[in-house]
Coordinates of C-alpha atoms in Angstrom, one line a residue:
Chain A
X164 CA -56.9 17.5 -14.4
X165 CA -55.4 21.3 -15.2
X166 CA -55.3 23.2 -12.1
X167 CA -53.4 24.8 -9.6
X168 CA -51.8 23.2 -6.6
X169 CA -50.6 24.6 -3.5
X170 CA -48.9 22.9 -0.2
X171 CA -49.5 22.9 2.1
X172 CA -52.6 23.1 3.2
X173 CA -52.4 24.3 6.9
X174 CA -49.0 25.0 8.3
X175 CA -47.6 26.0 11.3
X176 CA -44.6 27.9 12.1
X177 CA -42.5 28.8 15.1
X178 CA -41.2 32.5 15.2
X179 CA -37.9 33.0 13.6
X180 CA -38.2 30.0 11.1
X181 CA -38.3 30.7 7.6
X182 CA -41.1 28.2 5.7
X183 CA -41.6 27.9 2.0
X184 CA -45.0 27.5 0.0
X185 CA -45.6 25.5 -2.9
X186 CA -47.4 26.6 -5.9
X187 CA -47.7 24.5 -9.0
X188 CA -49.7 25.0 -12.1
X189 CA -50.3 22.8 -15.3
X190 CA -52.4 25.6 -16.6
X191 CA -49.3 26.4 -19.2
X192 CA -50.0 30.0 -18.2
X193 CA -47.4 32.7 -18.2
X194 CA -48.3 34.5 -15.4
X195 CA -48.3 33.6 -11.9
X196 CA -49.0 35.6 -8.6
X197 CA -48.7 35.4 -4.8
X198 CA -51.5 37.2 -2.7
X199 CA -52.2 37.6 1.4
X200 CA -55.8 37.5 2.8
X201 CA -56.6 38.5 6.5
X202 CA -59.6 38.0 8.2
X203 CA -62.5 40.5 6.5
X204 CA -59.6 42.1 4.3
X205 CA -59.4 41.8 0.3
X206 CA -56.3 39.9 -1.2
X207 CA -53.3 41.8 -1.0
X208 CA -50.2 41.2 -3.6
X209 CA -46.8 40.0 -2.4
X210 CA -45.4 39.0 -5.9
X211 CA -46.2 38.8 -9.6
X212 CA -44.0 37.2 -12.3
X213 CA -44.7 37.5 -15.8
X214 CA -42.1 35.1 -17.1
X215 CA -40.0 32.5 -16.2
X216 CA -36.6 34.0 -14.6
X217 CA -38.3 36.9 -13.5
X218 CA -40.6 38.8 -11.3
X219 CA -41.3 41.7 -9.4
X220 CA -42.7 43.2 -5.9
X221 CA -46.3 43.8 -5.7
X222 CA -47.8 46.1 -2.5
X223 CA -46.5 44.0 0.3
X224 CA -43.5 42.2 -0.4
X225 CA -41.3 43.3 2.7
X226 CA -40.3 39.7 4.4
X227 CA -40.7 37.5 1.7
X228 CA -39.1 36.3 -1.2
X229 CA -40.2 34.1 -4.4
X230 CA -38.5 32.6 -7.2
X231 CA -39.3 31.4 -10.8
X232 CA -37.7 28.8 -12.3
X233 CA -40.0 27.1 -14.2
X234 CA -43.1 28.1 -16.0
X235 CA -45.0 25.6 -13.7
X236 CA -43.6 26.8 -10.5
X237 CA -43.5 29.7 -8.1
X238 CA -42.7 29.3 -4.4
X239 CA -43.1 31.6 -1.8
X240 CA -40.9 32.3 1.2
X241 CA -42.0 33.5 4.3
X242 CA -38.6 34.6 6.0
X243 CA -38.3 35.8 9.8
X244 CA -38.2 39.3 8.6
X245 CA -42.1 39.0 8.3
X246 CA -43.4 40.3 11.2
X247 CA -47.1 38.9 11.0
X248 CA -47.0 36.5 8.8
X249 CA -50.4 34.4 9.8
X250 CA -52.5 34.5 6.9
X251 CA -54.5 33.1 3.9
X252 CA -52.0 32.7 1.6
X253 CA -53.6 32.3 -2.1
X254 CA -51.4 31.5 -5.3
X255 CA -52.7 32.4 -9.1
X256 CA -52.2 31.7 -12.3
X257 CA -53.3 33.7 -15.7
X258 CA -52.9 33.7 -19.3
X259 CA -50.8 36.5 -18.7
X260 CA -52.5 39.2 -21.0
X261 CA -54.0 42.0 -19.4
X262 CA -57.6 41.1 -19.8
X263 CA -56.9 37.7 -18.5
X264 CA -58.7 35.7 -16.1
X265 CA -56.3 35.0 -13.1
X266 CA -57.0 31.4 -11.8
X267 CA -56.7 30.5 -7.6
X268 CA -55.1 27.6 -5.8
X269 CA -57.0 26.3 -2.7
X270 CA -54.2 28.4 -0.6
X271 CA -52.5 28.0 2.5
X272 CA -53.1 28.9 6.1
X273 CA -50.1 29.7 7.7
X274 CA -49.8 30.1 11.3
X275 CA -46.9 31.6 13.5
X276 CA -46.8 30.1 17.1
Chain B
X122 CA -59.6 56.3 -0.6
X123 CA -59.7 52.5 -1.9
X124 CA -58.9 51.9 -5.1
X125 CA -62.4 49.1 -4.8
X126 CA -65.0 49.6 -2.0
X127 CA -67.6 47.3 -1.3
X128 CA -69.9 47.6 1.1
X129 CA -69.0 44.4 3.6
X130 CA -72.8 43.4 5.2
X131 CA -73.6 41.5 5.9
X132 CA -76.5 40.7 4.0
X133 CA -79.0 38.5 5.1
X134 CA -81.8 37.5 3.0
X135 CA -84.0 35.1 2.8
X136 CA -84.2 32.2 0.2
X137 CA -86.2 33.2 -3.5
X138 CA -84.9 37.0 -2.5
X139 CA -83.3 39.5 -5.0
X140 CA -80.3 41.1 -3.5
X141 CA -78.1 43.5 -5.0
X142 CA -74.3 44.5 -4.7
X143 CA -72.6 47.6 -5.3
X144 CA -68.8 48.3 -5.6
X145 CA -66.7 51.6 -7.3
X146 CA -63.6 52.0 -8.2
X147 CA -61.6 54.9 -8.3
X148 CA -58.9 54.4 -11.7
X149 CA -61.0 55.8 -14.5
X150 CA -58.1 53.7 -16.4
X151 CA -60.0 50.7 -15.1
X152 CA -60.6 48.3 -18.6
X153 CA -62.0 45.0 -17.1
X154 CA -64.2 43.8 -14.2
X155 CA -64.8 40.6 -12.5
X156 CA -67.1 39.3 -9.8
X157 CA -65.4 36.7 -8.2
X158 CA -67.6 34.3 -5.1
X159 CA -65.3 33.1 -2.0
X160 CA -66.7 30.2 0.3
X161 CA -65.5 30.6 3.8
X162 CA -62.0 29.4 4.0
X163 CA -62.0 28.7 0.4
X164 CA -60.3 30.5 -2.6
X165 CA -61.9 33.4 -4.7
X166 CA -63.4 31.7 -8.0
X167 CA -64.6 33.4 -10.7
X168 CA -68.2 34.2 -10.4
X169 CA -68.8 36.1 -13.9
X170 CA -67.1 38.9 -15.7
X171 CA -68.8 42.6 -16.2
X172 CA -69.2 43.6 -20.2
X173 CA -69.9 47.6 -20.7
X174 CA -73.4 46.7 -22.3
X175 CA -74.2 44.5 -19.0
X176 CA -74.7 40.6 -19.1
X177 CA -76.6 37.9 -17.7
X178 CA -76.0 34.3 -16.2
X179 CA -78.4 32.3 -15.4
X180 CA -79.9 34.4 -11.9
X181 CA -76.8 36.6 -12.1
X182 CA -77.0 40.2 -13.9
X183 CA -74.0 42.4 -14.1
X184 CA -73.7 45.8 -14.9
X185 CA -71.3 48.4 -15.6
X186 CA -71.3 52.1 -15.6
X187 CA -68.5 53.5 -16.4
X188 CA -69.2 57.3 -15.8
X189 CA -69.8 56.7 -12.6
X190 CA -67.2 54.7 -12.1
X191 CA -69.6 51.6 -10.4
X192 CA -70.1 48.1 -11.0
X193 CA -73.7 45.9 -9.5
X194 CA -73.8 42.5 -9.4
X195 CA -78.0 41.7 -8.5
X196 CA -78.4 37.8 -7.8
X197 CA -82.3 36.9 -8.4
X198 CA -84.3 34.1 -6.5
X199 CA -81.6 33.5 -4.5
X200 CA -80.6 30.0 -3.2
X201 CA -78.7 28.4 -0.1
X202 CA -75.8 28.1 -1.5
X203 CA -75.6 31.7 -2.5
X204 CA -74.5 32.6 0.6
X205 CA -71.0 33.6 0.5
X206 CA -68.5 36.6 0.0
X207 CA -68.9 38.2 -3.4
X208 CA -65.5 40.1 -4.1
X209 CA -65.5 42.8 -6.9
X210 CA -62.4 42.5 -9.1
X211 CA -60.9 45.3 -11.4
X212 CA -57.8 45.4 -13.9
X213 CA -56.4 48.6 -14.5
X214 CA -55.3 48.9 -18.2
X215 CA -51.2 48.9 -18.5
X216 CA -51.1 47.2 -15.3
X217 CA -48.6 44.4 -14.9
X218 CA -50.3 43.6 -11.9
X219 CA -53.4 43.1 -13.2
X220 CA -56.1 42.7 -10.6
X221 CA -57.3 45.0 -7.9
X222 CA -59.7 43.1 -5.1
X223 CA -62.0 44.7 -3.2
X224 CA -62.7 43.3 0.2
X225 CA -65.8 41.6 0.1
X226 CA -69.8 41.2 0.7
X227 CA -70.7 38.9 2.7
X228 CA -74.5 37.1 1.9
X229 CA -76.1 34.6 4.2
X230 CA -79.2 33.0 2.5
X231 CA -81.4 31.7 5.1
X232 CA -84.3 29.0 5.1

């Protein structure tokens, strides 16, 4: 099945512990982005990438950090330096052109204790 | 002012209803528009996009005006499992970043 994959699925952090999220696609698209959702808010970018070996902040990206080293993958890290970092966390995928459908993993919940 | 505004609801309405939704945007730039539906605790998935001449799916009729910068999404006959947050979507021409997500109407289909 072609898709997007993300893992966990609920997670739960203590404070001061960096945690990483998986994102995986088999979609073979180009483009792949990480967005926030808090409750009743719309989805807020952390980080795009266009191409493999490089990407870029989007409006949020203080206190976290990403990295693309494969077309397939693009994991997110949630460092200490995030000071609120419960959330929806929702990974995408698109075709990359600017008219492009973007795609959705199921996301993960992250929650700080 | 946000770049998309909705307006949240909640709607309730019962089930065979027509309901409509309204969002603008505020980049004249704008070149594309999506509806996109998100279950509760679920991911946004693409509900249909919005075509300057308007289009239909099924019960679902989008339209676009583009001098008024506004996009409606009116959902006929409406069913149970309708209920859920309709998010409007728009990509702003040139942008890297593609799309822009508004926050959300919530519908709640009832029996």
């Amino acid at each position: 099945d072609g898709g997007i994959t993300q893992s966990p699925k609920y997670l739960f952090r203590k404070e001061g512990q960096n945690v990483t999220l998986s994102c995986e696609q088999n979609l073979n698209h180009d483009a792949m982005y990480w967005y926030r959702q808090d409750p009743g808010q719309g989805l807020r970018l952390i980080y795009y990438s266009q191409i493999v070996n490089d990407f870029q902040k989007g409006d949020i990206a203080e206190g976290y950090s990403v990295s693309r080293e494969k077309k397939e993958s693009f994991p997110l890290t949630v460092t200490s330096a995030q000071k609120n970092p419960t959330a929806f966390y929702l990974c995408a995928s698109s075709g990359g052109s600017e008219t492009d459908t973007q795609y959705f993993g199921p996301g993960t919940r992250l929650t700080v204790l | 002012r946000k770049e998309v505004e909705q307006d949240p609801g909640p709607f309730n309405v019962p089930e065979g209803a027509t309901v409509a939704f309204n969002c603008t945007y505020s980049n004249s730039a704008s070149q594309s528009f999506f509806w996109y539906r998100q279950d509760c605790r679920k991911e946004p998935k693409l509900l249909m996009s919005v075509y300057s001449s308007g289009n239909e799916d099924g019960r679902f009729t989008a339209q676009l005006n583009r001098a008024s910068q506004y996009i409606s999404l009116l959902i006929r006959d409406s069913k149970l499992s309708d209920s859920a947050t309709y998010l409007c979507v728009v990509n702003i021409a040139g942008s890297a970043r593609q799309l822009t997500f508004g926050s959300g109407t919530q519908l709640t289909v009832l029996p």
